[in-house]
Tab-separated table of C-alpha atoms and ligand atoms in Angstrom:
chain	number	residue	atom	x	y	z
A	1	MET	CA	-3.942	-10.420	-9.189
A	2	ALA	CA	-5.490	-7.154	-8.123
A	3	PHE	CA	-3.744	-3.971	-7.105
A	4	THR	CA	-4.542	-3.452	-3.423
A	5	ILE	CA	-4.545	-0.629	-0.907
A	6	LYS	CA	-1.673	-2.421	0.862
A	7	MET	CA	0.377	-2.253	-2.355
A	8	ALA	CA	-0.511	1.421	-2.809
A	9	ARG	CA	0.722	2.217	0.676
A	10	ALA	CA	3.910	0.212	0.097
A	11	ALA	CA	4.434	2.087	-3.192
A	12	VAL	CA	4.189	5.450	-1.415
A	13	GLU	CA	6.710	4.269	1.192
A	14	LYS	CA	9.064	3.010	-1.529
A	15	PHE	CA	8.706	6.288	-3.437
A	16	ASN	CA	9.794	8.150	-0.300
A	17	ALA	CA	12.851	5.891	0.046
A	18	VAL	CA	13.843	6.221	-3.629
A	19	ILE	CA	13.436	10.003	-3.578
A	20	GLU	CA	15.598	10.148	-0.446
A	21	GLU	CA	18.253	8.047	-2.198
A	22	LYS	CA	18.076	10.015	-5.474
A	23	LYS	CA	17.516	13.526	-4.152
A	24	GLU	CA	20.993	14.782	-5.112
A	25	TYR	CA	20.721	13.257	-8.591
A	26	LEU	CA	17.287	14.849	-9.121
A	27	THR	CA	18.616	18.170	-7.933
A	28	ASP	CA	21.613	17.841	-10.284
A	29	LEU	CA	19.251	17.216	-13.202
A	30	ASP	CA	17.232	20.277	-12.156
A	31	SER	CA	20.375	22.384	-11.844
A	32	ALA	CA	21.110	21.804	-15.546
A	33	ILE	CA	17.732	23.039	-16.817
A	34	GLY	CA	15.937	24.479	-13.792
A	35	ASP	CA	16.619	25.868	-10.350
A	36	ALA	CA	18.191	22.865	-8.613
A	37	ASP	CA	15.339	22.147	-6.226
A	38	HIS	CA	13.419	19.149	-7.583
A	39	GLY	CA	15.127	16.565	-5.355
A	40	ILE	CA	14.874	18.790	-2.283
A	41	ASN	CA	11.216	19.619	-3.008
A	42	MET	CA	10.181	16.016	-3.515
A	43	ASN	CA	12.209	14.766	-0.551
A	44	ARG	CA	10.589	17.293	1.778
A	45	GLY	CA	7.118	16.393	0.496
A	46	MET	CA	7.529	12.642	0.656
A	47	LYS	CA	8.946	12.718	4.179
A	48	ARG	CA	5.916	14.687	5.368
A	49	ILE	CA	3.627	12.220	3.611
A	50	ILE	CA	5.180	9.348	5.526
A	51	ASP	CA	4.641	11.271	8.796
A	52	LYS	CA	1.033	11.863	7.777
A	53	ILE	CA	0.132	8.288	6.805
A	54	GLN	CA	2.017	6.551	9.613
A	55	GLY	CA	-0.315	4.947	12.073
A	56	LYS	CA	-3.343	5.613	9.886
A	57	ASP	CA	-5.354	2.749	8.513
A	58	TYR	CA	-6.760	3.301	5.042
A	59	ALA	CA	-9.665	1.205	3.810
A	60	ASP	CA	-9.716	2.686	0.310
A	61	PHE	CA	-7.412	4.344	-2.245
A	62	GLY	CA	-9.425	7.558	-1.973
A	63	GLY	CA	-8.355	8.275	1.599
A	64	LEU	CA	-4.707	7.363	1.097
A	65	PHE	CA	-4.179	9.277	-2.145
A	66	ARG	CA	-6.127	12.261	-0.805
A	67	ASP	CA	-3.705	12.524	2.138
A	68	VAL	CA	-0.744	12.136	-0.248
A	69	ALA	CA	-2.157	14.831	-2.528
A	70	MET	CA	-3.009	17.345	0.200
A	71	THR	CA	0.400	16.962	1.840
A	72	ILE	CA	2.396	17.254	-1.375
A	73	MET	CA	0.376	20.307	-2.422
A	74	SER	CA	0.919	22.086	0.866
A	75	VAL	CA	4.567	21.127	1.429
A	76	VAL	CA	6.143	21.003	-2.031
A	77	GLY	CA	6.552	24.378	-3.650
A	78	GLY	CA	7.227	25.174	-7.279
A	79	SER	CA	5.515	23.325	-10.086
A	80	ALA	CA	6.003	19.787	-8.874
A	81	GLY	CA	3.850	20.213	-5.726
A	82	PRO	CA	0.613	21.256	-7.432
A	83	LEU	CA	1.260	18.895	-10.389
A	84	TYR	CA	1.959	15.760	-8.327
A	85	GLY	CA	-0.765	16.868	-5.907
A	86	THR	CA	-3.299	16.971	-8.736
A	87	PHE	CA	-2.104	13.607	-10.033
A	88	PHE	CA	-2.664	11.891	-6.668
A	89	MET	CA	-5.933	13.751	-6.016
A	90	LYS	CA	-7.500	12.612	-9.309
A	91	LEU	CA	-6.107	9.112	-8.861
A	92	GLY	CA	-7.783	8.918	-5.439
A	93	GLN	CA	-11.065	10.381	-6.648
A	94	LYS	CA	-11.345	7.809	-9.404
A	95	LEU	CA	-10.599	4.928	-7.009
A	96	ALA	CA	-12.602	6.258	-4.027
A	97	GLY	CA	-14.437	3.589	-2.075
A	98	GLN	CA	-12.263	0.788	-3.442
A	99	GLY	CA	-9.400	-1.079	-1.827
A	100	GLU	CA	-8.630	-3.488	-4.629
A	101	VAL	CA	-8.787	-2.886	-8.393
A	102	SER	CA	-7.678	-4.522	-11.622
A	103	VAL	CA	-4.631	-3.264	-13.500
A	104	GLU	CA	-6.982	-1.799	-16.138
A	105	GLU	CA	-8.871	0.141	-13.465
A	106	PHE	CA	-5.633	1.405	-11.940
A	107	ALA	CA	-4.404	2.454	-15.391
A	108	ALA	CA	-7.663	4.328	-16.016
A	109	ALA	CA	-7.258	6.155	-12.694
A	110	MET	CA	-3.667	7.069	-13.584
A	111	GLY	CA	-5.117	8.402	-16.832
A	112	ASP	CA	-7.392	10.710	-14.824
A	113	GLY	CA	-4.401	11.829	-12.784
A	114	LEU	CA	-2.409	12.545	-15.907
A	115	SER	CA	-5.292	14.515	-17.454
A	116	GLY	CA	-5.327	16.634	-14.302
A	117	VAL	CA	-1.583	17.283	-14.630
A	118	MET	CA	-1.902	18.171	-18.304
A	119	SER	CA	-4.787	20.575	-17.808
A	120	LEU	CA	-3.158	22.293	-14.815
A	121	GLY	CA	0.239	22.443	-16.546
A	122	LYS	CA	-1.199	23.140	-20.007
A	123	SER	CA	1.238	20.462	-21.075
A	124	ALA	CA	1.184	17.787	-23.754
A	125	VAL	CA	3.243	14.723	-24.578
A	126	GLY	CA	6.570	15.889	-26.025
A	127	ASP	CA	6.874	19.076	-23.948
A	128	LYS	CA	9.748	17.552	-21.898
A	129	THR	CA	7.955	17.099	-18.578
A	130	MET	CA	6.758	14.384	-16.190
A	131	VAL	CA	3.948	13.760	-18.695
A	132	ASP	CA	6.526	12.102	-20.968
A	133	ALA	CA	7.181	9.347	-18.427
A	134	ILE	CA	3.624	8.833	-17.133
A	135	ASP	CA	1.774	8.758	-20.454
A	136	PRO	CA	3.737	5.846	-21.996
A	137	ALA	CA	3.486	3.939	-18.699
A	138	ILE	CA	-0.311	4.163	-18.764
A	139	ASN	CA	-0.435	3.106	-22.402
A	140	ALA	CA	1.802	0.117	-21.653
A	141	LEU	CA	-0.349	-0.929	-18.681
A	142	LYS	CA	-3.444	-0.909	-20.890
A	143	GLU	CA	-1.780	-2.570	-23.854
A	144	HIS	CA	-0.126	-5.364	-21.871
A	145	ALA	CA	-2.940	-6.046	-19.374
A	146	PRO	CA	-4.153	-9.047	-21.421
A	147	GLU	CA	-0.736	-10.704	-20.829
A	148	GLY	CA	-1.280	-10.516	-17.078
A	149	ASP	CA	-0.756	-7.869	-14.436
A	150	ALA	CA	2.922	-8.634	-13.768
A	151	ALA	CA	3.785	-8.333	-17.477
A	152	ALA	CA	1.762	-5.112	-17.687
A	153	TRP	CA	3.610	-3.528	-14.745
A	154	ASP	CA	6.994	-4.558	-16.155
A	155	ALA	CA	6.043	-3.057	-19.523
A	156	ALA	CA	4.933	0.130	-17.757
A	157	VAL	CA	8.308	0.514	-16.032
A	158	ALA	CA	10.168	-0.036	-19.318
A	159	ALA	CA	7.904	2.486	-21.050
A	160	ALA	CA	8.353	5.082	-18.297
A	161	GLU	CA	12.122	4.624	-18.482
A	162	GLY	CA	12.009	5.011	-22.263
A	163	GLY	CA	9.857	8.115	-21.858
A	164	MET	CA	12.234	9.581	-19.275
A	165	LYS	CA	15.256	9.039	-21.528
A	166	GLY	CA	13.228	10.330	-24.454
A	167	THR	CA	13.103	13.746	-22.771
A	168	ILE	CA	16.881	14.177	-23.312
A	169	PRO	CA	16.708	15.333	-26.962
A	170	MET	CA	13.476	17.287	-26.440
A	171	LEU	CA	13.117	21.046	-26.450
A	172	ALA	CA	11.335	22.107	-23.240
A	173	ARG	CA	8.002	23.778	-23.869
A	174	ARG	CA	6.618	23.975	-20.309
A	175	GLY	CA	7.947	24.862	-16.890
A	176	ARG	CA	11.151	26.604	-15.917
A	177	SER	CA	13.302	24.671	-18.391
A	178	SER	CA	11.322	26.176	-21.290
A	179	TYR	CA	12.982	29.541	-20.514
A	180	LEU	CA	16.237	28.000	-21.780
A	181	GLY	CA	14.855	27.340	-25.246
A	182	GLU	CA	17.360	25.391	-27.356
A	183	ARG	CA	19.716	25.086	-24.375
A	184	SER	CA	17.245	22.680	-22.746
A	185	ILE	CA	18.105	20.106	-25.423
A	186	GLY	CA	20.466	17.334	-24.303
A	187	HIS	CA	19.320	17.179	-20.661
A	188	GLN	CA	16.992	14.686	-18.990
A	189	ASP	CA	13.913	16.213	-17.386
A	190	PRO	CA	13.932	15.958	-13.567
A	191	GLY	CA	10.150	15.558	-13.251
A	192	ALA	CA	10.091	12.775	-15.859
A	193	THR	CA	12.817	11.102	-13.795
A	194	SER	CA	10.880	11.251	-10.511
A	195	SER	CA	7.772	10.030	-12.353
A	196	TYR	CA	9.731	7.051	-13.673
A	197	TYR	CA	10.672	6.270	-10.048
A	198	LEU	CA	6.998	6.459	-9.081
A	199	VAL	CA	6.017	3.922	-11.761
A	200	SER	CA	8.892	1.638	-10.639
A	201	CYS	CA	7.716	1.842	-7.038
A	202	LEU	CA	4.149	0.930	-8.029
A	203	ARG	CA	5.485	-2.067	-9.938
A	204	ASP	CA	7.785	-3.155	-7.092
A	205	ALA	CA	4.965	-2.888	-4.564
A	206	PHE	CA	2.755	-4.953	-6.862
A	207	ALA	CA	5.479	-7.575	-7.354
A	208	GLU	CA	5.969	-7.919	-3.593
A	209	GLY	CA	2.224	-8.458	-3.167
B	301	ADP	P1	10.057	24.122	-10.348
B	301	ADP	O1	10.156	23.973	-11.825
B	301	ADP	O2	8.972	25.061	-9.949
B	301	ADP	O3	11.378	24.427	-9.726
B	301	ADP	P2	10.437	21.357	-9.651
B	301	ADP	O4	11.859	21.615	-9.947
B	301	ADP	O5	10.140	20.701	-8.346
B	301	ADP	O6	9.571	22.686	-9.770
B	301	ADP	O7	9.800	20.421	-10.781
B	301	ADP	C1	10.171	20.595	-12.127
B	301	ADP	C2	9.481	19.528	-12.949
B	301	ADP	O8	8.080	19.760	-12.990
B	301	ADP	C3	9.930	19.538	-14.397
B	301	ADP	O9	11.083	18.754	-14.574
B	301	ADP	C4	8.723	18.994	-15.138
B	301	ADP	O10	8.777	17.569	-15.275
B	301	ADP	C5	7.573	19.336	-14.235
B	301	ADP	N1	6.802	20.435	-14.821
B	301	ADP	C6	7.083	21.747	-14.738
B	301	ADP	N2	6.135	22.466	-15.389
B	301	ADP	C7	5.247	21.566	-15.891
B	301	ADP	C8	4.030	21.681	-16.655
B	301	ADP	N3	3.542	22.869	-17.033
B	301	ADP	N4	3.402	20.520	-16.982
B	301	ADP	C9	3.869	19.323	-16.585
B	301	ADP	N5	4.988	19.165	-15.862
B	301	ADP	C10	5.678	20.264	-15.523
B	302	MG	MG1	13.023	23.230	-9.897
């Protein structure tokens, strides 16, 4: 089964709801190794995105993800705004003109989004950031695609969760948490956590069809 524009829209709506539900938790995570604003930042951005997309009819991923990107970039301050904004912008550019793609094509577009994040953030896998949740999810999607789309999405969620938890023992090398040096060890990265939620929401939207 393909990944459709309807699923993408549902995933964005689910992401808003999950961020709303988890905003205090995300802010708690950010208070340990950052400035306690990740949940608030993301919540503000996602709410504005829902306002923006409501009542609009999107024929292709390009239009939807462009609106998501522009809104998150303009509303969400700090690092997460430009980073998530770039992710959604590149995702939309790669899928422009299409309203239905295979799981492999969606994974490739997420790969473009991730490359955008990594070049803007000068970050790599293992730096204790959102990259550590998104990168394994993309790899799992690609690796498990031959088993079918549902299996691939489930594997992606498990991989993102593993990546998120894998940030706990890491030493932060990018972003605000890197200022803590060794003291960043032992805490889960807030951005990797919100990125895990994003992958879960994509999977849930796919599963609901
Ligand atoms: P800020 O750090 O400006 O307060 P947020 O708290 O909203 O912004 O987001 C912090 C998250 O952003 C981190 O947990 C991390 O996952 C992600 N992040 C920060 N800097 C980078 C970077 N250079 N590359 C990739 N991700 C980053
Ligand atoms: Mg912060």
